[in-house]
Tab-separated table of C-alpha atoms in Angstrom:
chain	number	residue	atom	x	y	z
A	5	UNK	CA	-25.811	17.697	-32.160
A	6	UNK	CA	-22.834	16.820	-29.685
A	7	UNK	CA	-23.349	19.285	-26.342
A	8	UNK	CA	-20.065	19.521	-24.416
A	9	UNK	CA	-20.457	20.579	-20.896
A	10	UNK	CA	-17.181	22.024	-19.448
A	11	UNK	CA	-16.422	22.178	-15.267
A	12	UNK	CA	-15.719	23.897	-14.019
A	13	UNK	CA	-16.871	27.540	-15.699
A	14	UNK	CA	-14.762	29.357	-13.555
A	15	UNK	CA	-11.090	28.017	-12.069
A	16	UNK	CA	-9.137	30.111	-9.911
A	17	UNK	CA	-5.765	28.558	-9.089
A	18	UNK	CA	-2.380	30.041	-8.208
A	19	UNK	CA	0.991	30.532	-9.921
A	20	UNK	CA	2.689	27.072	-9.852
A	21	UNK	CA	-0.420	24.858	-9.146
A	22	UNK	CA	-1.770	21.972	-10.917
A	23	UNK	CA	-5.079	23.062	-12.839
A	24	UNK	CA	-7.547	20.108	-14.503
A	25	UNK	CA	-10.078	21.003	-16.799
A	26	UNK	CA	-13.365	18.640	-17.818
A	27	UNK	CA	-15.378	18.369	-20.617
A	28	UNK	CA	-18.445	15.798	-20.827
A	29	UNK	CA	-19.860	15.030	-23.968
A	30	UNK	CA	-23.443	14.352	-24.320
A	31	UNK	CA	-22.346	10.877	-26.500
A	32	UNK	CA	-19.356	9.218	-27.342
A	33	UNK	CA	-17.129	11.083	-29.322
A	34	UNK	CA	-13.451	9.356	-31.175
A	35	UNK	CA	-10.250	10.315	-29.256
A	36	UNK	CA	-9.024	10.892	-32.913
A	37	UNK	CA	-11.591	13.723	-32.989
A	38	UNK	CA	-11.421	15.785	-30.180
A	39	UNK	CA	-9.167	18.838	-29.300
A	40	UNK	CA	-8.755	21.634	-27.081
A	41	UNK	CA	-7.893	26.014	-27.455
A	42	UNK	CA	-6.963	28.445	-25.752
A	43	UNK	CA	-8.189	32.213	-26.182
A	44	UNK	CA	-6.189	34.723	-23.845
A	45	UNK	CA	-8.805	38.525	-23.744
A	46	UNK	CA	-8.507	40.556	-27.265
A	47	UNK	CA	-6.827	37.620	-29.184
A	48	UNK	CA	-7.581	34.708	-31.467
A	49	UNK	CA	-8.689	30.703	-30.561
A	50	UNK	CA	-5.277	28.951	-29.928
A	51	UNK	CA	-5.145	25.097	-30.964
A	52	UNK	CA	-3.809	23.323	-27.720
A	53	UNK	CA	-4.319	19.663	-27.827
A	54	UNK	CA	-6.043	17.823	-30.765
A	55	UNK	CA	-6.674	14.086	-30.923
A	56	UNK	CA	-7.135	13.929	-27.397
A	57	UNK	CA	-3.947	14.310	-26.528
A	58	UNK	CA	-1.631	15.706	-29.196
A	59	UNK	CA	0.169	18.980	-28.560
A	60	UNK	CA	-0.220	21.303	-31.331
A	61	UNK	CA	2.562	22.980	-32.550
A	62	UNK	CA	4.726	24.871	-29.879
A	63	UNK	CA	2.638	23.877	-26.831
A	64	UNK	CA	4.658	23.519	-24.123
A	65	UNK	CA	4.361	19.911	-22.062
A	66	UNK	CA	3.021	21.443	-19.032
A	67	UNK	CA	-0.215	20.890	-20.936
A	68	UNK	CA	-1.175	17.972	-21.116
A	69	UNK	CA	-5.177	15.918	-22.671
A	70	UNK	CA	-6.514	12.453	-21.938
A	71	UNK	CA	-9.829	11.110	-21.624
A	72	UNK	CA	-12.081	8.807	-24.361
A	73	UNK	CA	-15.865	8.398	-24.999
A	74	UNK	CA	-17.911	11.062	-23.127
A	75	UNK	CA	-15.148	12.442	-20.349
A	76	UNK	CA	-11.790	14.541	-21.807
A	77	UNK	CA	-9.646	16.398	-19.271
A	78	UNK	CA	-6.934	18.913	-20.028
A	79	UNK	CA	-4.600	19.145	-17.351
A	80	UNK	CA	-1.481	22.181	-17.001
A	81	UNK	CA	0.777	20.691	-14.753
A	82	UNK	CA	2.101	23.949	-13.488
A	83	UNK	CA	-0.188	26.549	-14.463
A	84	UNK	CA	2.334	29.707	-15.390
A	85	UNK	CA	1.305	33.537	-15.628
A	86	UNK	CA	0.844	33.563	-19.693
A	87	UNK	CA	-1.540	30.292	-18.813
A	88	UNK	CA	-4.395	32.658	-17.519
A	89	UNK	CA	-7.143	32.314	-19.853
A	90	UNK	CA	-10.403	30.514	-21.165
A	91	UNK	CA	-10.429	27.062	-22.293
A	92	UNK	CA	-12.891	25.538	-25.364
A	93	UNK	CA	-13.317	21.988	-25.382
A	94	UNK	CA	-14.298	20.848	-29.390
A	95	UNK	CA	-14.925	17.889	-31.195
A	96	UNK	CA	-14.206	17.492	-34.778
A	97	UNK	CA	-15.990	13.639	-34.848
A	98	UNK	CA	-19.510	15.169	-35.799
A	99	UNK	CA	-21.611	17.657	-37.790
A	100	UNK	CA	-22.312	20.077	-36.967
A	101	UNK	CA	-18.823	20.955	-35.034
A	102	UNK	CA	-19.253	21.691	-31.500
A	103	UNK	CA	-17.696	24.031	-28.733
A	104	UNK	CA	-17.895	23.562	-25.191
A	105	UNK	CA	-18.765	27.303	-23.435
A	106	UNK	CA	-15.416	27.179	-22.001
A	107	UNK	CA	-13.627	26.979	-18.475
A	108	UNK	CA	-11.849	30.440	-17.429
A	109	UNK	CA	-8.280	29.696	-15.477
A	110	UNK	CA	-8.016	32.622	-13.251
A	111	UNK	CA	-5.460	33.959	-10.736
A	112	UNK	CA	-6.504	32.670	-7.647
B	8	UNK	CA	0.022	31.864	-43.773
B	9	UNK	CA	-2.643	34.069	-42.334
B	10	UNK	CA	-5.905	34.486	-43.262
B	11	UNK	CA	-7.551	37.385	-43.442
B	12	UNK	CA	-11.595	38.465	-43.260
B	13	UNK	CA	-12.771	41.798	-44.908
B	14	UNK	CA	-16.456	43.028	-44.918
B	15	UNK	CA	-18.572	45.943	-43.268
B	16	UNK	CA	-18.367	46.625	-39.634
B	17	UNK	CA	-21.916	47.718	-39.307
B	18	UNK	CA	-24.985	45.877	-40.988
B	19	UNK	CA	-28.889	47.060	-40.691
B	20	UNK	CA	-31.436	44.584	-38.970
B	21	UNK	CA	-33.051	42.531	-41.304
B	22	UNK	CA	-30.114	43.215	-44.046
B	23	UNK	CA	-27.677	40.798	-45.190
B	24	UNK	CA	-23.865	40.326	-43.960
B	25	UNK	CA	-21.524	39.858	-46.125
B	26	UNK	CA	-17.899	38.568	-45.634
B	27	UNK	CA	-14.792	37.317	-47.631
B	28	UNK	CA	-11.896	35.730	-46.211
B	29	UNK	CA	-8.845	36.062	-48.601
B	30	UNK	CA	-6.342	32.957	-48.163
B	31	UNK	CA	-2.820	33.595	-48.386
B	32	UNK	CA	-0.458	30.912	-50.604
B	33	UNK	CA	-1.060	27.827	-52.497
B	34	UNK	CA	-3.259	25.672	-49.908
B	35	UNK	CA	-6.916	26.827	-50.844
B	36	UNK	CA	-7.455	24.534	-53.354
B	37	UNK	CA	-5.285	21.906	-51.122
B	38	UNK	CA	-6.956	18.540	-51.006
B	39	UNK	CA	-8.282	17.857	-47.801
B	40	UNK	CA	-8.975	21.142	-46.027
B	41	UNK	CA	-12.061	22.855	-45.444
B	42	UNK	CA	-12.712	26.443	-44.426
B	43	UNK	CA	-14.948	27.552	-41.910
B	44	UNK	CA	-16.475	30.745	-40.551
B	45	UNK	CA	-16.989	31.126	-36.683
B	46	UNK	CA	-18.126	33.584	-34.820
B	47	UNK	CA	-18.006	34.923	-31.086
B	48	UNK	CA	-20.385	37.402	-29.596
B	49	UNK	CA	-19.501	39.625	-27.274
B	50	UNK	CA	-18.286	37.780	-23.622
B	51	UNK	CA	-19.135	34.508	-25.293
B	52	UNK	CA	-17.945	31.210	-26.183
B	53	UNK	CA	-17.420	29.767	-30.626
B	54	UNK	CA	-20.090	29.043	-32.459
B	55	UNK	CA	-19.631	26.999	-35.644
B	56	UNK	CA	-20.989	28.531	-38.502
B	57	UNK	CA	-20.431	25.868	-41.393
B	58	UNK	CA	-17.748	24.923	-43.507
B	59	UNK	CA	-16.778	24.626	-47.106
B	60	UNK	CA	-14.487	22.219	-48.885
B	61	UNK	CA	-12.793	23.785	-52.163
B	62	UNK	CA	-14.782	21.484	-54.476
B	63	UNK	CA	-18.211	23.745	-53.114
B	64	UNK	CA	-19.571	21.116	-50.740
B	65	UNK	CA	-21.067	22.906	-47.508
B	66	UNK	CA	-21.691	22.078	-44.151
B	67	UNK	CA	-23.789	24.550	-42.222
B	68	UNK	CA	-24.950	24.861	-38.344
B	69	UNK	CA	-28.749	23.880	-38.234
B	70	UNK	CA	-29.273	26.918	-35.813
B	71	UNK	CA	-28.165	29.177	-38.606
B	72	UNK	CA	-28.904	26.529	-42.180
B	73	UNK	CA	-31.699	28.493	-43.556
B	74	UNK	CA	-29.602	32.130	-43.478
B	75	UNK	CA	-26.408	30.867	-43.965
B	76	UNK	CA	-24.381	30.376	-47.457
B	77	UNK	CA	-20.919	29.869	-47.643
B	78	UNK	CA	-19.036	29.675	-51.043
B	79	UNK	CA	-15.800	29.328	-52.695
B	80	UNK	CA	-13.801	32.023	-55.132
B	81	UNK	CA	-10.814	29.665	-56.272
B	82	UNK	CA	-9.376	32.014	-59.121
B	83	UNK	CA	-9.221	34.361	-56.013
B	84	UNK	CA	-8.497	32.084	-53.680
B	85	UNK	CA	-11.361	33.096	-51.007
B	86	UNK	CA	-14.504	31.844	-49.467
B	87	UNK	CA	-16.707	34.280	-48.200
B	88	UNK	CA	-20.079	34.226	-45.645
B	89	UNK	CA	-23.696	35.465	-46.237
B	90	UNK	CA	-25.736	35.697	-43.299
B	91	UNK	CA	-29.523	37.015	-43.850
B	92	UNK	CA	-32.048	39.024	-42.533
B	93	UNK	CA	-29.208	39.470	-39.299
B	94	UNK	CA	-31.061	41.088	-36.081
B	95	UNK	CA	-28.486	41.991	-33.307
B	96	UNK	CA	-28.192	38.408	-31.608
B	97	UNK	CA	-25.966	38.231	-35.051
B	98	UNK	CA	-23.407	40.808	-33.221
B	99	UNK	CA	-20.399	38.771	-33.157
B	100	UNK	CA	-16.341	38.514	-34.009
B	101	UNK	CA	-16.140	36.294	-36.708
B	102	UNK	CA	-13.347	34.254	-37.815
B	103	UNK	CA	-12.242	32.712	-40.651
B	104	UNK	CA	-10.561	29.475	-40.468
B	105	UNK	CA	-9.016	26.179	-41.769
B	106	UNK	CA	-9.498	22.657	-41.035
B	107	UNK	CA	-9.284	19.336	-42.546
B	108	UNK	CA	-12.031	17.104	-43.092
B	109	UNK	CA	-11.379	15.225	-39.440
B	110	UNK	CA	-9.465	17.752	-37.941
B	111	UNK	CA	-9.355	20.590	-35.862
B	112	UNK	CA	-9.557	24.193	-36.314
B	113	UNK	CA	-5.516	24.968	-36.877
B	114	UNK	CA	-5.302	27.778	-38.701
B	115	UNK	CA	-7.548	31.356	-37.776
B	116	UNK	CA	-7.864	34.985	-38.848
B	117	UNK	CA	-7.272	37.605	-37.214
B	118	UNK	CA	-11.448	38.283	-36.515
B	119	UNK	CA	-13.639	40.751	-38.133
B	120	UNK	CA	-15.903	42.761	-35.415
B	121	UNK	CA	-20.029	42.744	-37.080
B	122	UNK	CA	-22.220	44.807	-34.992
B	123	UNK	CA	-25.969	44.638	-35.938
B	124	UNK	CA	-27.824	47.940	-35.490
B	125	UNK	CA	-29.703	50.465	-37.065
């Protein structure tokens, strides 16, 4: 099983500011086969990024993934106020799917 | 499209949970997706549960493989989720959702709240 290890588990930033996100992957995983949500309190899993670097649907540029083998980042350029929320790292390369236990974005 | 999960909100320890997650439209029996349960206790993070493709072929969570059955209702267009003998470390939101076969969770219910007690 593929354990991804997300840093930090809390982030407290401020309106405006530059927020990065890391997940670590206990082996390599594909680029093709990794993705990132978003889950703001009371509501669903949001697909961000998938394939490392792909913005779902709607996803505004300020978010931005990269990374390859073990390391992924996500990255929100200018963290806004709807941006406040908790951030899963997955990969889709392996059974059985994994989750990272997520990185909270709060207002610092 | 929206999926949507159905079941009881309140199981007995040791009983069995049953869900169903009815899927909206023509894509069920789509080539190429799968359909998943996950599930999300209370203040955690997603667990994978396992995944179905429409043909019947599973993939389950080993943490979870020897309670877990997932199966397929095409002529209904739904999948549903046995879980048994839950205790109340099986409390959780779960979630139905879609996937391909190398892709990423892009479509989710709403959430279904199961609370384990007696």
């Amino acid at each position: 099983e593929i354990l991804l290890t997300q840093s930090p588990a809390t982030l407290s930033v401020s309106p405006g500011e530059r927020a990065i996100l890391s997940c670590r992957a206990s082996q390599s995983v594909s680029s093709s086969q990794f993705a990132w949500y978003q889950q703001k309190p009371g509501q669903t899993p949001r697909l961000l990024i998938y394939a490392t670097s792909t913005r779902a649907t709607g996803i505004p540029d300020r978010f931005s993934g990269s990374g390859s083998g073990t390391d992924f980042t996500l990255t929100i350029s200018s963290l806004q106020s709807e941006d406040f929320a908790v951030y899963y790292c997955h990969q889709y390369n392996f059974w059985p799917r994994t989750f990272g236990l997520g990185t909270k974005v709060e207002i610092k | 499209l929206q999926l949507q999960e159905s079941g009881p909100g309140l199981v007995k320890p040791s009983e069995t949970l049953s869900l169903i997650c009815t899927v909206p439209g023509g894509s069920f029996n789509s080539s190429g997706y799968y359909w998943a349960w996950i599930r999300q206790a209370p203040g955690k993070g997603l667990e994978w549960i396992g995944s179905i493709y429409y043909s019947g072929s599973t993939f389950y969570n080993p943490s979870l493989k020897s309670r877990v059955r997932i199966s397929v209702d095409m002529s209904k267009t739904q999948f549903s989720l046995r879980l048994t003998y839950v205790t109340a470390a099986d409390t959780s939101l779960y979630y139905c959702v879609r996937h391909r076969s190398l892709g990423p969770f892009d479509m989710w219910g709403q959430g279904t709240r199961v609370t384990v007690s007696s």
